[in-house]
Short mmCIF file of C-alpha atoms in Angstrom, two decimals:
data_model
loop_
_atom_site.label_atom_id
_atom_site.label_comp_id
_atom_site.label_asym_id
_atom_site.label_seq_id
_atom_site.Cartn_x
_atom_site.Cartn_y
_atom_site.Cartn_z
CA MET A 738 98.70 77.58 82.75
CA THR A 739 100.40 79.39 86.02
CA PRO A 740 98.07 81.02 88.59
CA HIS A 741 97.94 84.26 87.65
CA VAL A 742 96.78 87.75 87.68
CA ALA A 743 95.13 88.53 83.73
CA HIS A 744 93.52 91.95 84.29
CA LEU A 745 94.25 94.52 86.95
CA ALA A 746 92.57 97.73 87.28
CA LEU A 747 93.61 100.56 89.84
CA SER A 748 91.40 103.60 90.60
CA HIS A 749 92.96 106.46 92.78
CA PHE A 750 95.05 103.91 94.11
CA ARG A 751 98.18 105.97 95.71
CA SER A 752 99.82 107.59 92.88
CA HIS A 753 97.72 105.61 89.95
CA ARG A 754 94.87 108.08 88.78
CA ARG A 755 93.95 105.65 86.38
CA THR A 756 96.15 102.43 85.23
CA ARG A 757 95.06 99.03 83.72
CA LEU A 758 96.77 96.47 82.47
CA ASP A 759 96.30 92.96 80.58
CA LEU A 760 98.90 89.99 81.45
CA ASP A 761 99.64 86.83 80.38
CA GLY A 762 101.32 84.79 82.95
CA ARG A 763 104.54 85.66 82.12
CA PRO A 764 106.36 87.44 84.86
CA VAL A 765 106.40 91.19 84.58
CA ALA A 766 108.96 93.62 84.85
CA LEU A 767 108.26 96.83 85.68
CA PHE A 768 110.52 100.24 85.08
CA GLY A 769 111.04 103.51 85.60
CA PRO A 770 112.48 105.98 88.15
CA ASN A 771 112.39 105.98 91.40
CA GLY A 772 108.93 107.46 92.66
CA ALA A 773 107.29 106.65 89.65
CA GLY A 774 104.64 104.15 91.00
CA LYS A 775 106.32 100.40 90.50
CA THR A 776 105.97 99.42 93.93
CA ASN A 777 102.46 100.89 94.19
CA LEU A 778 101.73 98.26 91.92
CA MET A 779 103.18 95.73 93.60
CA GLU A 780 101.57 96.44 96.58
CA ALA A 781 98.10 96.58 95.24
CA VAL A 782 98.83 92.72 94.14
CA SER A 783 100.07 92.18 97.54
CA LEU A 784 96.55 93.00 98.40
CA LEU A 785 95.31 90.40 96.71
CA SER A 786 96.06 88.30 99.89
CA PRO A 787 94.49 88.99 103.59
CA GLY A 788 96.40 91.56 106.08
CA ARG A 789 97.50 94.67 104.90
CA GLY A 790 99.75 93.83 102.09
CA LEU A 791 103.74 94.22 101.22
CA ARG A 792 103.76 97.91 103.41
CA ARG A 793 100.98 97.00 106.00
CA ALA A 794 99.49 100.17 105.12
CA THR A 795 96.05 101.42 106.53
CA ALA A 796 93.30 101.39 103.70
CA ASP A 797 93.58 105.91 104.42
CA GLU A 798 97.34 105.11 103.59
CA ILE A 799 96.26 104.05 99.92
CA VAL A 800 94.50 106.39 99.17
CA ARG A 801 95.79 109.07 96.55
CA ARG A 802 95.92 112.59 97.46
CA PRO A 803 94.74 114.86 97.01
CA GLU A 804 91.21 113.79 96.06
CA ALA A 805 90.85 111.08 98.83
CA ILE A 806 87.51 109.34 97.01
CA GLY A 807 89.22 106.14 98.35
CA TRP A 808 90.36 103.63 96.29
CA LYS A 809 89.21 100.60 94.01
CA ILE A 810 91.39 97.45 92.86
CA ARG A 811 89.98 94.84 90.40
CA ALA A 812 92.07 92.05 89.24
CA ASP A 813 91.09 88.88 86.98
CA LEU A 814 92.57 85.80 88.21
CA ALA A 815 92.89 83.19 85.62
CA GLY A 816 94.78 79.45 85.47
CA PRO A 817 93.96 75.86 86.31
CA ASP A 818 90.74 75.87 87.74
CA LEU A 819 90.92 79.92 88.58
CA GLY A 820 88.63 82.03 87.29
CA HIS A 821 87.79 84.74 89.48
CA GLU A 822 87.19 88.59 89.98
CA VAL A 823 88.60 89.96 92.89
CA GLU A 824 87.22 93.54 94.02
CA LEU A 825 88.57 95.58 96.87
CA THR A 826 87.31 98.96 97.77
CA ALA A 827 87.81 101.76 100.78
CA GLU A 828 85.53 104.72 101.61
CA PRO A 829 87.14 107.60 103.50
CA GLY A 830 87.70 106.51 106.72
CA ALA A 831 86.56 103.07 106.48
CA PRO A 832 87.84 99.64 106.35
CA ARG A 833 88.96 97.65 102.47
CA ASN A 834 85.84 95.91 101.40
CA VAL A 835 86.62 92.52 99.26
CA ARG A 836 84.17 91.22 96.53
CA LEU A 837 85.06 88.05 95.09
CA ASP A 838 82.68 87.31 91.99
CA GLY A 839 80.32 90.13 92.91
CA LYS A 840 79.75 88.72 96.27
CA ALA A 841 80.77 90.41 99.34
CA ALA A 842 83.88 87.83 100.72
CA PRO A 843 85.95 87.99 104.17
CA GLN A 844 89.73 88.69 103.83
CA VAL A 845 90.76 85.23 104.33
CA ALA A 846 88.48 83.72 101.43
CA LEU A 847 91.58 85.53 99.13
CA ALA A 848 94.86 83.47 100.74
CA ARG A 849 92.66 80.19 99.12
CA LEU A 850 92.40 81.82 95.62
CA ILE A 851 95.99 82.58 95.11
CA ARG A 852 98.76 82.36 97.48
CA ILE A 853 101.51 85.73 97.35
CA VAL A 854 105.03 85.60 98.62
CA TRP A 855 107.03 88.63 98.71
CA LEU A 856 110.12 90.61 99.60
CA VAL A 857 110.51 94.44 99.69
CA PRO A 858 114.18 96.41 100.28
CA ALA A 859 112.40 96.94 104.17
CA GLN A 860 112.75 93.56 104.88
CA ASP A 861 116.95 93.47 104.19
CA ARG A 862 117.50 94.20 107.08
CA LEU A 863 115.61 91.65 108.72
CA TRP A 864 118.31 88.81 109.99
CA ILE A 865 119.91 92.61 112.86
CA GLU A 866 116.81 94.05 113.51
CA GLY A 867 114.50 93.14 116.16
CA SER A 868 112.23 89.70 116.32
CA ASP A 869 109.52 90.77 115.39
CA GLY A 870 110.30 91.68 111.90
CA ARG A 871 111.17 88.13 111.32
CA ARG A 872 108.35 86.72 113.03
CA ARG A 873 106.35 87.69 110.25
CA PHE A 874 108.42 86.69 107.61
CA LEU A 875 107.73 83.11 109.28
CA ASP A 876 104.15 84.21 109.52
CA ARG A 877 103.62 85.11 106.48
CA MET A 878 105.08 81.84 105.31
CA THR A 879 103.28 79.77 106.89
CA MET A 880 100.14 81.53 106.03
CA SER A 881 101.23 80.80 102.70
CA PHE A 882 100.99 77.13 103.56
CA LEU A 883 98.08 77.13 105.88
CA PRO A 884 95.70 79.77 105.30
CA ASP A 885 93.88 79.45 108.60
CA HIS A 886 97.29 80.27 110.42
CA ALA A 887 96.33 83.86 109.55
CA GLU A 888 92.93 83.59 112.05
CA ASP A 889 94.83 81.36 115.04
CA VAL A 890 97.18 84.69 115.28
CA LEU A 891 94.34 87.07 115.51
CA ALA A 892 92.41 84.85 118.02
CA TYR A 893 95.72 84.37 119.70
CA GLU A 894 96.71 88.23 119.36
CA LYS A 895 93.33 89.23 120.37
CA ALA A 896 92.77 86.73 123.71
CA MET A 897 96.78 87.99 124.76
CA ARG A 898 95.30 91.95 124.37
CA GLU A 899 92.83 91.13 126.88
CA ARG A 900 95.14 89.24 129.19
CA ASN A 901 97.83 91.75 128.52
CA ARG A 902 94.64 94.27 130.32
CA LEU A 903 93.88 92.22 133.77
CA LEU A 904 97.78 92.06 133.74
CA ARG A 905 98.22 96.14 133.74
CA ASP A 906 95.35 96.21 135.91
CA GLU A 907 96.42 94.06 138.59
CA VAL A 908 93.31 91.82 138.72
CA ARG A 909 94.75 88.65 140.94
CA ASP A 910 91.63 86.45 140.51
CA PRO A 911 92.53 83.25 138.60
CA ALA A 912 88.54 82.68 137.19
CA TRP A 913 89.25 86.12 134.75
CA PHE A 914 92.26 84.65 133.61
CA ARG A 915 91.48 80.29 133.10
CA ALA A 916 89.39 81.24 129.76
CA LEU A 917 91.75 83.78 128.64
CA GLU A 918 94.09 81.41 128.62
CA ALA A 919 92.69 78.46 127.22
CA GLN A 920 92.19 80.60 123.85
CA MET A 921 96.02 81.53 123.80
CA ALA A 922 97.15 78.61 125.02
CA ASP A 923 94.67 76.28 122.35
CA ALA A 924 95.48 78.80 119.71
CA GLY A 925 98.97 79.01 120.72
CA ALA A 926 99.30 75.67 119.72
CA ALA A 927 98.40 75.87 116.65
CA ILE A 928 100.50 78.72 115.90
CA SER A 929 103.94 76.90 116.69
CA HIS A 930 102.30 73.25 114.88
CA ASN A 931 102.18 75.53 112.07
CA ARG A 932 105.17 77.55 112.13
CA ALA A 933 107.42 73.68 112.52
CA THR A 934 104.99 72.44 109.75
CA ALA A 935 106.27 75.73 107.27
CA LEU A 936 109.98 74.86 108.85
CA ALA A 937 109.98 71.41 107.40
CA ARG A 938 108.38 72.33 104.04
CA LEU A 939 110.52 75.13 103.47
CA ALA A 940 113.83 72.23 104.21
CA THR A 941 112.56 70.28 102.08
CA ALA A 942 112.41 72.60 98.97
CA GLN A 943 115.97 72.86 99.74
CA GLU A 944 117.00 69.80 99.89
CA GLY A 945 118.57 69.17 96.83
CA ALA A 946 117.55 72.04 95.14
CA ALA A 947 118.99 73.50 91.77
CA THR A 948 119.45 76.91 93.02
CA ALA A 949 122.53 79.68 92.83
CA PHE A 950 120.99 81.14 95.97
CA PRO A 951 122.78 80.06 99.63
CA VAL A 952 120.94 77.55 101.55
CA ALA A 953 119.63 78.55 104.99
CA GLU A 954 118.89 76.15 107.88
CA LEU A 955 115.63 77.53 109.96
CA SER A 956 115.09 77.86 113.60
CA LEU A 957 112.54 78.35 116.10
CA ASP A 958 113.90 80.20 119.18
CA GLY A 959 112.92 82.27 121.19
CA GLU A 960 111.15 81.86 124.58
CA THR A 961 107.79 80.56 123.09
CA GLY A 962 107.00 78.39 126.40
CA PRO A 963 105.12 74.43 125.62
CA GLN A 964 104.21 73.96 122.30
CA ASP A 965 101.40 71.75 123.35
CA ALA A 966 98.07 73.08 124.55
CA VAL A 967 97.71 72.37 127.72
CA GLY A 968 101.40 72.25 128.51
CA LEU A 969 100.72 76.14 127.12
CA ALA A 970 98.36 76.84 129.73
CA GLU A 971 100.05 75.83 132.47
CA ALA A 972 102.68 77.73 131.49
CA LEU A 973 100.85 80.40 131.78
CA ALA A 974 99.02 80.62 134.50
CA GLU A 975 101.71 79.67 136.57
CA GLY A 976 103.76 82.62 134.96
CA ARG A 977 101.01 84.88 136.11
CA ALA A 978 102.90 87.03 139.01
CA ARG A 979 106.38 87.79 136.25
CA ASP A 980 103.91 88.98 133.99
CA MET A 981 102.22 91.06 135.81
CA ALA A 982 105.40 92.31 137.33
CA ALA A 983 105.80 93.23 134.15
CA GLY A 984 103.06 93.85 132.60
CA ARG A 985 102.45 91.84 130.00
CA THR A 986 102.33 88.18 128.95
CA LEU A 987 106.02 87.27 128.56
CA LEU A 988 106.06 83.81 126.91
CA GLY A 989 104.31 81.88 124.24
CA PRO A 990 104.30 82.00 120.63
CA HIS A 991 104.01 85.94 119.92
CA ARG A 992 107.66 85.98 121.73
CA ALA A 993 109.07 83.51 118.86
CA ASP A 994 112.17 84.19 116.76
CA LEU A 995 113.19 83.31 113.35
CA GLY A 996 117.39 82.02 113.80
CA ALA A 997 119.03 81.07 109.32
CA VAL A 998 122.09 79.99 109.57
CA TYR A 999 124.57 79.95 106.15
CA VAL A 1000 124.63 76.33 105.33
CA ASP A 1001 127.77 76.44 103.60
CA LYS A 1002 129.94 78.70 106.20
CA GLY A 1003 128.19 77.48 109.46
CA VAL A 1004 127.69 81.19 109.75
CA PRO A 1005 124.42 82.90 111.47
CA ALA A 1006 122.96 84.89 108.84
CA ARG A 1007 123.21 87.97 111.21
CA GLN A 1008 126.94 87.60 111.04
CA CYS A 1009 126.86 87.75 107.23
CA SER A 1010 127.74 90.27 105.01
CA THR A 1011 124.86 92.51 103.93
CA GLY A 1012 125.24 90.82 100.13
CA GLU A 1013 125.69 87.04 101.97
CA GLN A 1014 121.98 88.27 103.96
CA LYS A 1015 120.17 89.64 100.88
CA ALA A 1016 120.80 85.78 99.17
CA LEU A 1017 119.45 84.11 101.22
CA LEU A 1018 116.20 85.72 101.93
CA ILE A 1019 116.14 84.83 98.20
CA SER A 1020 116.63 81.63 98.43
CA LEU A 1021 114.02 80.98 101.15
CA VAL A 1022 111.40 83.16 99.11
CA LEU A 1023 112.21 80.47 96.01
CA ALA A 1024 112.41 77.84 98.83
CA ASN A 1025 108.70 79.06 99.21
CA ALA A 1026 107.72 79.23 95.55
CA ARG A 1027 109.05 76.07 94.92
CA ALA A 1028 107.53 74.17 97.76
CA LEU A 1029 103.93 75.38 97.63
CA LYS A 1030 104.42 74.63 94.21
CA SER A 1031 105.32 70.56 94.47
CA GLU A 1032 102.44 70.55 97.03
CA THR A 1033 99.39 72.56 95.33
CA GLY A 1034 100.82 72.36 91.51
CA ALA A 1035 100.82 75.98 90.71
CA ALA A 1036 103.44 78.35 91.72
CA PRO A 1037 102.08 80.95 94.01
CA LEU A 1038 102.76 84.85 92.64
CA VAL A 1039 106.66 85.96 93.58
CA LEU A 1040 106.07 89.81 94.91
CA LEU A 1041 110.52 90.83 94.35
CA ASP A 1042 110.42 95.00 94.73
CA GLU A 1043 113.54 96.64 93.51
CA VAL A 1044 115.92 92.68 93.58
CA ALA A 1045 117.07 92.78 90.36
CA ALA A 1046 119.57 96.27 91.72
CA HIS A 1047 121.16 94.96 94.32
CA LEU A 1048 123.04 91.63 92.41
CA ASP A 1049 125.02 91.04 89.44
CA ALA A 1050 124.61 90.18 86.12
CA GLY A 1051 125.18 86.34 86.89
CA ARG A 1052 123.24 86.27 89.43
CA ARG A 1053 120.07 88.32 88.04
CA ALA A 1054 120.19 85.68 84.95
CA ALA A 1055 119.82 82.89 87.49
CA LEU A 1056 117.07 83.77 89.37
CA PHE A 1057 115.36 84.92 86.54
CA ASP A 1058 115.78 81.18 85.00
CA GLU A 1059 114.63 79.47 88.65
CA ILE A 1060 112.06 82.30 88.32
CA CYS A 1061 110.76 80.90 84.48
CA ALA A 1062 112.38 77.00 85.49
CA LEU A 1063 108.77 78.01 88.44
CA GLU A 1064 106.42 79.23 85.76
CA ALA A 1065 105.77 81.38 88.50
CA GLN A 1066 104.47 84.86 86.89
CA ALA A 1067 107.31 86.96 89.04
CA TRP A 1068 106.40 90.61 89.51
CA MET A 1069 109.57 92.71 89.79
CA THR A 1070 110.69 96.46 89.80
CA GLY A 1071 114.21 97.96 88.46
CA THR A 1072 114.78 101.47 86.95
CA GLY A 1073 116.02 101.05 84.04
CA PRO A 1074 115.06 98.36 81.44
CA GLU A 1075 118.84 97.29 80.94
CA LEU A 1076 118.13 95.60 84.18
CA PHE A 1077 115.92 92.64 82.69
CA ALA A 1078 117.51 92.21 79.39
CA GLU A 1079 118.00 88.85 80.44
CA LEU A 1080 114.29 87.50 80.83
CA GLY A 1081 114.06 88.62 77.25
CA LEU A 1082 110.93 87.75 75.71
CA ARG A 1083 110.34 85.44 78.77
CA ALA A 1084 108.86 88.22 80.17
CA GLN A 1085 106.12 91.15 79.87
CA HIS A 1086 108.01 94.51 79.67
CA ILE A 1087 106.12 97.48 81.87
CA ALA A 1088 107.95 101.12 81.39
CA VAL A 1089 106.56 103.10 84.60
CA ALA A 1090 106.12 106.94 84.70
CA GLU A 1091 105.00 109.69 86.23
CA GLU A 1092 102.83 112.38 84.14
CA ASN A 1093 101.50 114.76 85.40
CA GLY A 1094 101.37 113.62 88.12
CA GLU A 1095 99.82 110.37 88.10
CA SER A 1096 101.33 107.38 87.62
CA VAL A 1097 101.63 105.57 83.47
CA ALA A 1098 102.00 101.84 82.94
CA THR A 1099 102.96 102.11 79.34
CA PRO A 1100 103.68 97.98 78.38
CA VAL A 1101 106.25 97.68 76.10
CA GLU A 1102 106.97 95.90 73.62
CA ASP A 1103 110.57 95.83 72.30
CA ALA A 1104 112.19 95.61 75.26
CA PRO A 1105 115.57 94.02 75.80
#
């Protein structure tokens, strides 16, 4: 049995005052009108991994209004060598708390329980907007392979913030910079190595894959500087004057960008049509899932928000076939049940509606 969420309970989470779902590991098709609360369910699942979830929301942004009494997520995770209860809570004005099997745990512990990958409508413009979004997309994929990547990124960013403060204050004593640059160099080298490892695994997962979606050739671009710790430390030291004039660090892995080329056409992703760009994103999420299954023996959870609406019937059927072949518990949203007709009994179908100011999720046994 594939790793999956077997039970999900929400309390005062966004539009869900109280929602409970029992699940059996099949893909989950959530359908209902816009604003009914489908994506809120998916967001709750995304918070079972480290970070701020698919909307990158703070704890206070998630709480249900007008009660504002805090929120809770409880999930039972099931599968081979997996049987855990995860509870996430947040009181008003307080950060999120994680409990694993009844005991307090750090967020990073979640990454070692179950892997989660996702695609949301906000990423549709990924290839044509700024590099920040592409870097986050790459780091999410990297963290799915290497959970410790999140700690490397946090360590690098913390040291860089301190260095940037020294630069803005025009501190010129090199002794103040050396320790911070050494920390940045060590963490930065790990980040670069992790990202390169992730790209290599994605490339392998795309080679010869039986997929209806286009292959993307990925590259790591931008002013990243040397990839080794010694070289990066030297580059940071040499660049202090330039960085001080700018008031920030101008070189390092925080300047990385993810490049992509539609292989069959030889066209950069940013020059592709909107439909082709979406197909490339779907292809990468599926490749990420295939690579994880090949490496760990188990498919990750796959979250696809409003993906069905952007595909014709043939592509939708192909996507569903690939998800079922992966044996992944994929959570998908759409406005109507007809969007998931090709799944039939291969999925659990759940209608989501707003009733009396709150979201209600109802399993549908006779869905098409």
